[in-house]
Amino acid sequence: MTKNVPALLAGLLICLPSVLAQQHPLLGFPDSAAAIQTRWEAQFDQQLSAAHIGANIKELSAYPHHLGAARDKAVAENIAQQFKSYGWEVQTETYQVLFSTPRTRTLELVGVPGYHASLKEPALPEDATSGQEGQLPTYNCWSADGDVTGPLVYVNYGLPEDYEWLDRIGVSVKGKIVIARYGRAWRGIKPKVAQEHGAIGCLIYSDPHDDGYFQGDVYPKGPYKNEYGVQRGSVMDFVVYPGDPLTPGIGATADAKRLDRSKAPNLLKMPVLPISYHDAQPLLAALQGPVAPATWRGGLPITYHIGGQGASVHLTLAFDWGLKPAYDVIATFKGARYPDEWVVRGNHHDAWINGASDPVTGLSAMLEEAQAIGALARQGYRPARTLVYCAWDGEEQGLLGSTEWVETHAAALQKKAVAYINTDNNGRGFLEAAGSHALQPLVNEVSRGVTDPETHVSLWERARAAKLVHADNTKAKKELLDASTLTIDALGSGSDYSPFLQHTGVPSLNLGFGGEDGGGEYHSIYDSYDDFMRFKDPTFAYQRALAQVAGRIVLRLAGAVTLPFDFRTLHKTISNYLDDLVAATEAQRTNTAIENKLIRSGQYDLASDPQNATKAPLLRAEVPFVDFSPLQNALVALQLAADTIAARQAAGAASPAFNEGLYRAEQQLLTSEGLPKRTWYKHTIYAPGYYTGYGVKTLPGVREAIEQRQWKEAADQVVVAATAVNKLATYLREVANK
Amino acid sequence: MTKNVPALLAGLLICLPSVLAQQHPLLGFPDSAAAIQTRWEAQFDQQLSAAHIGANIKELSAYPHHLGAARDKAVAENIAQQFKSYGWEVQTETYQVLFSTPRTRTLELVGVPGYHASLKEPALPEDATSGQEGQLPTYNCWSADGDVTGPLVYVNYGLPEDYEWLDRIGVSVKGKIVIARYGRAWRGIKPKVAQEHGAIGCLIYSDPHDDGYFQGDVYPKGPYKNEYGVQRGSVMDFVVYPGDPLTPGIGATADAKRLDRSKAPNLLKMPVLPISYHDAQPLLAALQGPVAPATWRGGLPITYHIGGQGASVHLTLAFDWGLKPAYDVIATFKGARYPDEWVVRGNHHDAWINGASDPVTGLSAMLEEAQAIGALARQGYRPARTLVYCAWDGEEQGLLGSTEWVETHAAALQKKAVAYINTDNNGRGFLEAAGSHALQPLVNEVSRGVTDPETHVSLWERARAAKLVHADNTKAKKELLDASTLTIDALGSGSDYSPFLQHTGVPSLNLGFGGEDGGGEYHSIYDSYDDFMRFKDPTFAYQRALAQVAGRIVLRLAGAVTLPFDFRTLHKTISNYLDDLVAATEAQRTNTAIENKLIRSGQYDLASDPQNATKAPLLRAEVPFVDFSPLQNALVALQLAADTIAARQAAGAASPAFNEGLYRAEQQLLTSEGLPKRTWYKHTIYAPGYYTGYGVKTLPGVREAIEQRQWKEAADQVVVAATAVNKLATYLREVANK
């Protein structure tokens, strides 16, 4: 679909006083250039239509459009057509990726009276698309085929610490089927840890405490998950590597060399199935054995037991496995001055079902940016650098489309990519920004310049207010009040920025609004336009705001005379991470010493109720002192280099080589060997957690070694991180002279 | 019922090596006296029969026996008869106390479909006494009569901070009926605060999260509250004064001058009714309006809304009001050397229904002590001081029996009472001791000398293990590991020690076991012998252990050559309270300043979701600096005086006047004016909280003034507390010379 651009109106706006008032210096722009940039950005805003974004959300979420579906291709074609109509060059790159869809799904509670799980989300009259053909059934993609029967064990969130407790009460999951609740960590961690402990199958259910009536009224009365809602989702072990499981590290082109599926190290060996709380309740109610600890209990009106004997379940899952085409739509707008410097922007287009929120909100905002830029071009705007706008396919299965594209074009990206700006599902409320910390000042600047639709202060002020009000304690509030900048979060995984940032070192950001759009539609048939219009952002004001903020970051990076990377911020951030780690190691040392004392002196045995006996925790090796000095010294070097760069930036008039040096700097933080146990991940500062999934681990090599009490590895990883930081420092010193 | 004492066996035991090994010095006993005392205590242990305690529990809980019931009198007579059979002198003192019992109770949800509450706990085949005649219906004693209809508002736990939140979301309870959940504070606080906010009625229900299936299997499958279980209980505003509402400060003898009931300041003006979660669920499910905040939501399978409009309830309550006889059974065993020095021991005998746990467990342990002492007497034992064992009536309604007795005998108690040792319902697990901190060393000593039935270490070691294992953090664990004594808690209210300690300054202790006997039988028809035998302490081992520890404390105080009061411990404890208060005031100051800054700069308004708007909190006056120095200086004086006393105690051979000085010392901490708003409470260190009920407030005058931001009163109360502490210091300096 296309849109008539109100070009005349837009043209008028350059002389409005409110626009003139915005003429302040911008990071990376000399005053005269800043004035021009500011005028273009004001015109950009004028081209962004909330109504048009809304029309796109409706159209692109009109039918189920998952990877491999006919409607998936149709959506990709629609997007390509839109880009073209806005004046962009478009290319659709197709990869052949593995994908599994369910053929058989049965789950029953064995015995009398038994229970057959419904495994079905019903259509609702209040939701027009909920009864459409072509919906993927409720399942976890990348589950193994399997037909298993065994006693059921409730494992809480299914994390390593949950199994430590099971050990203490003498319950093993070996040869059994576990049932874990969604939440706390990414879903795929649950079957992975269960498999590590010898389980033969895994159910994951949405507990109403975490995702249901405990949170608020359920769909369709309210936005929260009703008793039949199920969260689909990938359980690929993407913390080893994301993308097509058969082509790690290389693009899944038609002729790529592929692994045998049974050899893919990020695929599970056992069956996994997500279920609703309607289906979970009879299973959990049938469990006997010890009562679950208080923190394990959810919101069902039952007493939560651990099980492990008595109640058994029978789970049968079979899948169709095969290669499917993934369509990445790549639109480019050539830079006038530095065509070989790319500002990359992306959002996926595939959905689990209709995906009105996930991903169509962010996708429609991105398309609106492209529309507006096209309109600007017709008024004479030319970006200095090339814009590359990408709509990814197969994100839901494990970032397939983006990962294959990045792996295919890695060399070009490492040469040309200035930054990657990602969005995904977008809600209502407060700007949430995360990513490369050298870009933190830019994010602060841009968010100070965009108005919040609800309160009419800047996005920055509103985000700060939320942080202030919700800070844990007075000390944190005081620090926030005193700070002049808002920090951005670090990126773990969960969307398409991961291959850019963590595999190739392209500076990346992820942007979105949230905090006021709670709901339970995620990855269900109820992530629909009707749901969006009733409970999300029915005026599309925050979709437009996302296009404003993401678009401005793109335009700023595309036009900057000196690229606004600030390595002092990066230095400070890494230093804070290290300080945290040093303190955490110290706390771990004290805690281990005290706990060992308690265990050795029998305190746990004395405190245990003999009628509900709990074993003492296992003794742990005392925590040695770790040599953090290589990293501390490297950070001193980085600080000096960062100051040198900043001085050079302040002096103005950057050379092309200097700018290239800036945007390629983050690559220096990669380690060619990759992280322990997962060589695909090469960034020494940011990675998804091996046992948290989406959740980030900063200084991951060091932190995870310490958390897993691998002291030798911790010391080695300090050196790896220090080497990377030193490499960056040396590199920046050289760049400063360019 | 009586018991044949195995006197011969007991006689043999004095020469056993294990007894000889226990001959160590005891606090307050020269070596020779300690050896004799230790032998008597060993014999005392031999006389304690778990089986006999169990038989008493069965017999005394065989029928409903609430205040005013025929079975209440029968139980009192049974107890009197037991004491007599053990060789004690017995007197039953009768008071005429006000008591209300329900005539009419109806509760309905108005409208279609509506709901009529059942207000009934059903009899269960698994519980032999649950269907007996003579049970009091489910009600809150001291509710006003009333017939009210109004919109229902859910107020969480019904505490002042809950109403602050209601203000912020614009919900008033004025002219409405509130529904609060049990928990967090004593039940009577809920209607009191509701009434302060203009409500016209109050329902209190047991939420399954706090008291039901969330905790564990429900009765009769498990011990926790089933859907029909209801917690009865008093809602007298006892934090103003306990005891008979018509005779504050004086004994409720037949001819006492009585207030008009409408003038009694501790009685509510509005109707209050406790209900089950079965009855609460339809009411709560009918509520509309804002969704309750996350911390307000309980364990019912519904979305918790605030209500306030729409759903209304109609509540009708009418009571029979009249004077009823309360029978206090007072048994004495005359001291051989100091007959006018009394060691007082007490436990109530009245129950809400059968009361197998509450109060019959502690009562039966106390009777067993009396039995054992009687047996010892037949072997020649004579306590130096007089023992006064008391079985109180009317505790459940608000400490009626004990308060009236204390008020009647206040002068004698202040002259003669060495200490008061209280017990009440007793469970299984860990020794929990609380009370006057000058007795903390004695509690430590005694608990080191009694063996835990389950683990066979000392009670002290086991209690320490539980504290170590469950401490919040490593720092707390480290401090506990380093400490050589266990601290005892301070006493608020909730049992019969209150009039002794807080009205008359008699040094008091409260003792019991708990932590392994969770359940929901409290104040319901299911507090039965069957429940006790299945889920509490079916071997009665911890009932015997209670008799051991309470009995030894009694015997130790009765026989001590120098009374084992340690005012250094008291000094240290008060100093810690003051340090806490100073730190809390400092934190309140910082917090108020920051919050006011956030409010003034509009952060709360910016952070609020306009679709679910929340007003900013109200600005509060900045916290001034409070002059704590009078109390700090007084504590210096107390420390010196306490050291002087300790030196004198160490020197041995106390005079009678010195001992009398020691046991009457705690009275110096009383203030004749009483606490602000509640003159009955005279202790400047310990009181129940005005807005917590049972929960203690230490340095209550100062602490509550600060919490309620009454700065002038805080400064005044510092002086009041300082005066009391100075009075004690001066007094102790004089005592040291006696």
mmCIF file of N, CA and C in Angstrom, chain A residues 232-290:
data_model
loop_
_atom_site.group_PDB
_atom_site.id
_atom_site.type_symbol
_atom_site.label_atom_id
_atom_site.label_comp_id
_atom_site.label_asym_id
_atom_site.label_seq_id
_atom_site.Cartn_x
_atom_site.Cartn_y
_atom_site.Cartn_z
ATOM 1 N N ARG A 232 3.688 -19.940 22.090
ATOM 2 C CA ARG A 232 4.577 -20.710 21.214
ATOM 3 C C ARG A 232 5.992 -20.163 21.367
ATOM 4 N N GLY A 233 6.919 -20.787 20.699
ATOM 5 C CA GLY A 233 8.251 -20.193 20.683
ATOM 6 C C GLY A 233 9.337 -21.205 20.436
ATOM 7 N N SER A 234 10.460 -20.656 20.042
ATOM 8 C CA SER A 234 11.620 -21.472 19.697
ATOM 9 C C SER A 234 12.303 -21.980 20.966
ATOM 10 N N VAL A 235 12.764 -23.218 20.919
ATOM 11 C CA VAL A 235 13.614 -23.721 21.999
ATOM 12 C C VAL A 235 14.991 -24.130 21.465
ATOM 13 N N MET A 236 15.338 -23.572 20.331
ATOM 14 C CA MET A 236 16.712 -23.733 19.847
ATOM 15 C C MET A 236 17.682 -23.224 20.921
ATOM 16 N N ASP A 237 18.791 -23.880 21.088
ATOM 17 C CA ASP A 237 19.773 -23.413 22.075
ATOM 18 C C ASP A 237 20.606 -22.303 21.416
ATOM 19 N N PHE A 238 19.958 -21.159 21.218
ATOM 20 C CA PHE A 238 20.607 -20.092 20.448
ATOM 21 C C PHE A 238 21.784 -19.484 21.205
ATOM 22 N N VAL A 239 21.903 -19.766 22.501
ATOM 23 C CA VAL A 239 23.068 -19.222 23.208
ATOM 24 C C VAL A 239 24.344 -19.931 22.752
ATOM 25 N N VAL A 240 24.194 -21.048 22.016
ATOM 26 C CA VAL A 240 25.361 -21.663 21.369
ATOM 27 C C VAL A 240 25.585 -20.992 20.006
ATOM 28 N N TYR A 241 24.537 -20.957 19.201
ATOM 29 C CA TYR A 241 24.519 -20.083 18.008
ATOM 30 C C TYR A 241 23.088 -19.959 17.521
ATOM 31 N N PRO A 242 22.729 -18.790 17.019
ATOM 32 C CA PRO A 242 21.392 -18.632 16.438
ATOM 33 C C PRO A 242 21.461 -18.875 14.931
ATOM 34 N N GLY A 243 20.304 -18.655 14.299
ATOM 35 C CA GLY A 243 20.270 -18.841 12.845
ATOM 36 C C GLY A 243 19.944 -20.275 12.489
ATOM 37 N N ASP A 244 20.038 -20.570 11.211
ATOM 38 C CA ASP A 244 19.741 -21.921 10.728
ATOM 39 C C ASP A 244 20.623 -22.930 11.458
ATOM 40 N N PRO A 245 20.024 -23.921 12.091
ATOM 41 C CA PRO A 245 20.834 -24.879 12.880
ATOM 42 C C PRO A 245 21.827 -25.661 12.041
ATOM 43 N N LEU A 246 21.559 -25.751 10.725
ATOM 44 C CA LEU A 246 22.406 -26.613 9.894
ATOM 45 C C LEU A 246 23.603 -25.881 9.288
ATOM 46 N N THR A 247 23.631 -24.552 9.410
ATOM 47 C CA THR A 247 24.716 -23.794 8.761
ATOM 48 C C THR A 247 25.357 -22.782 9.716
ATOM 49 N N PRO A 248 25.865 -23.258 10.851
ATOM 50 C CA PRO A 248 26.445 -22.295 11.795
ATOM 51 C C PRO A 248 27.619 -21.531 11.166
ATOM 52 N N GLY A 249 27.581 -20.215 11.291
ATOM 53 C CA GLY A 249 28.712 -19.406 10.857
ATOM 54 C C GLY A 249 28.721 -19.055 9.383
ATOM 55 N N ILE A 250 27.875 -19.713 8.597
ATOM 56 C CA ILE A 250 27.838 -19.385 7.166
ATOM 57 C C ILE A 250 26.398 -19.150 6.730
ATOM 58 N N GLY A 251 26.231 -18.452 5.636
ATOM 59 C CA GLY A 251 24.890 -18.181 5.123
ATOM 60 C C GLY A 251 24.225 -19.441 4.595
ATOM 61 N N ALA A 252 22.920 -19.594 4.880
ATOM 62 C CA ALA A 252 22.187 -20.797 4.477
ATOM 63 C C ALA A 252 21.684 -20.635 3.043
ATOM 64 N N THR A 253 22.641 -20.415 2.173
ATOM 65 C CA THR A 253 22.278 -20.332 0.774
ATOM 66 C C THR A 253 21.920 -21.724 0.287
ATOM 67 N N ALA A 254 21.324 -21.763 -0.898
ATOM 68 C CA ALA A 254 20.812 -23.046 -1.405
ATOM 69 C C ALA A 254 21.906 -24.109 -1.434
ATOM 70 N N ASP A 255 23.119 -23.678 -1.767
ATOM 71 C CA ASP A 255 24.186 -24.666 -1.934
ATOM 72 C C ASP A 255 25.150 -24.720 -0.743
ATOM 73 N N ALA A 256 24.764 -24.127 0.365
ATOM 74 C CA ALA A 256 25.662 -24.139 1.526
ATOM 75 C C ALA A 256 25.880 -25.567 2.011
ATOM 76 N N LYS A 257 27.022 -25.767 2.626
ATOM 77 C CA LYS A 257 27.298 -27.077 3.213
ATOM 78 C C LYS A 257 26.542 -27.181 4.541
ATOM 79 N N ARG A 258 25.745 -28.233 4.676
ATOM 80 C CA ARG A 258 24.878 -28.331 5.851
ATOM 81 C C ARG A 258 25.283 -29.469 6.777
ATOM 82 N N LEU A 259 25.078 -29.241 8.055
ATOM 83 C CA LEU A 259 25.243 -30.311 9.043
ATOM 84 C C LEU A 259 24.115 -31.317 8.886
ATOM 85 N N ASP A 260 24.382 -32.544 9.294
ATOM 86 C CA ASP A 260 23.293 -33.482 9.465
ATOM 87 C C ASP A 260 22.482 -32.999 10.680
ATOM 88 N N ARG A 261 21.141 -33.053 10.560
ATOM 89 C CA ARG A 261 20.310 -32.487 11.638
ATOM 90 C C ARG A 261 20.648 -33.096 13.009
ATOM 91 N N SER A 262 20.942 -34.377 13.026
ATOM 92 C CA SER A 262 21.230 -35.038 14.302
ATOM 93 C C SER A 262 22.532 -34.526 14.929
ATOM 94 N N LYS A 263 23.327 -33.835 14.130
ATOM 95 C CA LYS A 263 24.611 -33.332 14.643
ATOM 96 C C LYS A 263 24.544 -31.858 15.049
ATOM 97 N N ALA A 264 23.408 -31.212 14.792
ATOM 98 C CA ALA A 264 23.342 -29.778 15.100
ATOM 99 C C ALA A 264 23.390 -29.585 16.617
ATOM 100 N N PRO A 265 24.439 -28.911 17.113
ATOM 101 C CA PRO A 265 24.622 -28.867 18.572
ATOM 102 C C PRO A 265 23.636 -27.953 19.294
ATOM 103 N N ASN A 266 22.850 -27.195 18.564
ATOM 104 C CA ASN A 266 21.894 -26.333 19.271
ATOM 105 C C ASN A 266 20.467 -26.877 19.205
ATOM 106 N N LEU A 267 20.321 -28.162 18.847
ATOM 107 C CA LEU A 267 18.986 -28.764 18.831
ATOM 108 C C LEU A 267 18.832 -29.777 19.970
ATOM 109 N N LEU A 268 17.670 -29.754 20.574
ATOM 110 C CA LEU A 268 17.382 -30.647 21.698
ATOM 111 C C LEU A 268 17.245 -32.090 21.244
ATOM 112 N N LYS A 269 17.423 -32.986 22.197
ATOM 113 C CA LYS A 269 17.265 -34.403 21.890
ATOM 114 C C LYS A 269 15.936 -34.936 22.419
ATOM 115 N N MET A 270 15.175 -34.091 23.100
ATOM 116 C CA MET A 270 13.950 -34.613 23.700
ATOM 117 C C MET A 270 12.748 -33.735 23.363
ATOM 118 N N PRO A 271 11.548 -34.289 23.494
ATOM 119 C CA PRO A 271 10.352 -33.528 23.129
ATOM 120 C C PRO A 271 9.986 -32.477 24.176
ATOM 121 N N VAL A 272 9.503 -31.354 23.695
ATOM 122 C CA VAL A 272 9.098 -30.223 24.533
ATOM 123 C C VAL A 272 7.776 -29.699 23.997
ATOM 124 N N LEU A 273 6.879 -29.375 24.907
ATOM 125 C CA LEU A 273 5.582 -28.854 24.465
ATOM 126 C C LEU A 273 5.117 -27.756 25.413
ATOM 127 N N PRO A 274 4.673 -26.617 24.852
ATOM 128 C CA PRO A 274 4.108 -25.571 25.704
ATOM 129 C C PRO A 274 2.610 -25.829 25.878
ATOM 130 N N ILE A 275 2.105 -25.573 27.084
ATOM 131 C CA ILE A 275 0.666 -25.784 27.304
ATOM 132 C C ILE A 275 0.067 -24.613 28.079
ATOM 133 N N SER A 276 -1.250 -24.556 28.038
ATOM 134 C CA SER A 276 -2.012 -23.505 28.725
ATOM 135 C C SER A 276 -2.150 -23.848 30.197
ATOM 136 N N TYR A 277 -2.605 -22.885 30.991
ATOM 137 C CA TYR A 277 -2.834 -23.246 32.395
ATOM 138 C C TYR A 277 -4.088 -24.071 32.575
ATOM 139 N N HIS A 278 -4.982 -24.008 31.613
ATOM 140 C CA HIS A 278 -6.126 -24.924 31.642
ATOM 141 C C HIS A 278 -5.630 -26.375 31.552
ATOM 142 N N ASP A 279 -4.708 -26.609 30.661
ATOM 143 C CA ASP A 279 -4.176 -27.967 30.501
ATOM 144 C C ASP A 279 -3.191 -28.340 31.610
ATOM 145 N N ALA A 280 -2.538 -27.351 32.199
ATOM 146 C CA ALA A 280 -1.534 -27.666 33.224
ATOM 147 C C ALA A 280 -2.180 -28.017 34.561
ATOM 148 N N GLN A 281 -3.305 -27.391 34.865
ATOM 149 C CA GLN A 281 -3.872 -27.554 36.211
ATOM 150 C C GLN A 281 -4.151 -29.016 36.596
ATOM 151 N N PRO A 282 -4.815 -29.800 35.727
ATOM 152 C CA PRO A 282 -5.054 -31.193 36.136
ATOM 153 C C PRO A 282 -3.758 -31.970 36.351
ATOM 154 N N LEU A 283 -2.737 -31.653 35.575
ATOM 155 C CA LEU A 283 -1.453 -32.356 35.737
ATOM 156 C C LEU A 283 -0.814 -31.982 37.068
ATOM 157 N N LEU A 284 -0.769 -30.692 37.352
ATOM 158 C CA LEU A 284 -0.128 -30.233 38.592
ATOM 159 C C LEU A 284 -0.936 -30.684 39.811
ATOM 160 N N ALA A 285 -2.261 -30.686 39.667
ATOM 161 C CA ALA A 285 -3.098 -31.084 40.803
ATOM 162 C C ALA A 285 -2.919 -32.565 41.120
ATOM 163 N N ALA A 286 -2.501 -33.354 40.117
ATOM 164 C CA ALA A 286 -2.333 -34.801 40.339
ATOM 165 C C ALA A 286 -1.006 -35.137 41.004
ATOM 166 N N LEU A 287 -0.104 -34.168 41.093
ATOM 167 C CA LEU A 287 1.221 -34.455 41.666
ATOM 168 C C LEU A 287 1.130 -34.693 43.163
ATOM 169 N N GLN A 288 1.953 -35.616 43.624
ATOM 170 C CA GLN A 288 2.087 -35.869 45.061
ATOM 171 C C GLN A 288 3.503 -35.466 45.470
ATOM 172 N N GLY A 289 3.946 -36.023 46.576
ATOM 173 C CA GLY A 289 5.312 -35.727 47.022
ATOM 174 C C GLY A 289 5.366 -34.423 47.781
ATOM 175 N N PRO A 290 6.580 -33.943 48.025
ATOM 176 C CA PRO A 290 6.741 -32.749 48.867
ATOM 177 C C PRO A 290 5.988 -31.547 48.294
#
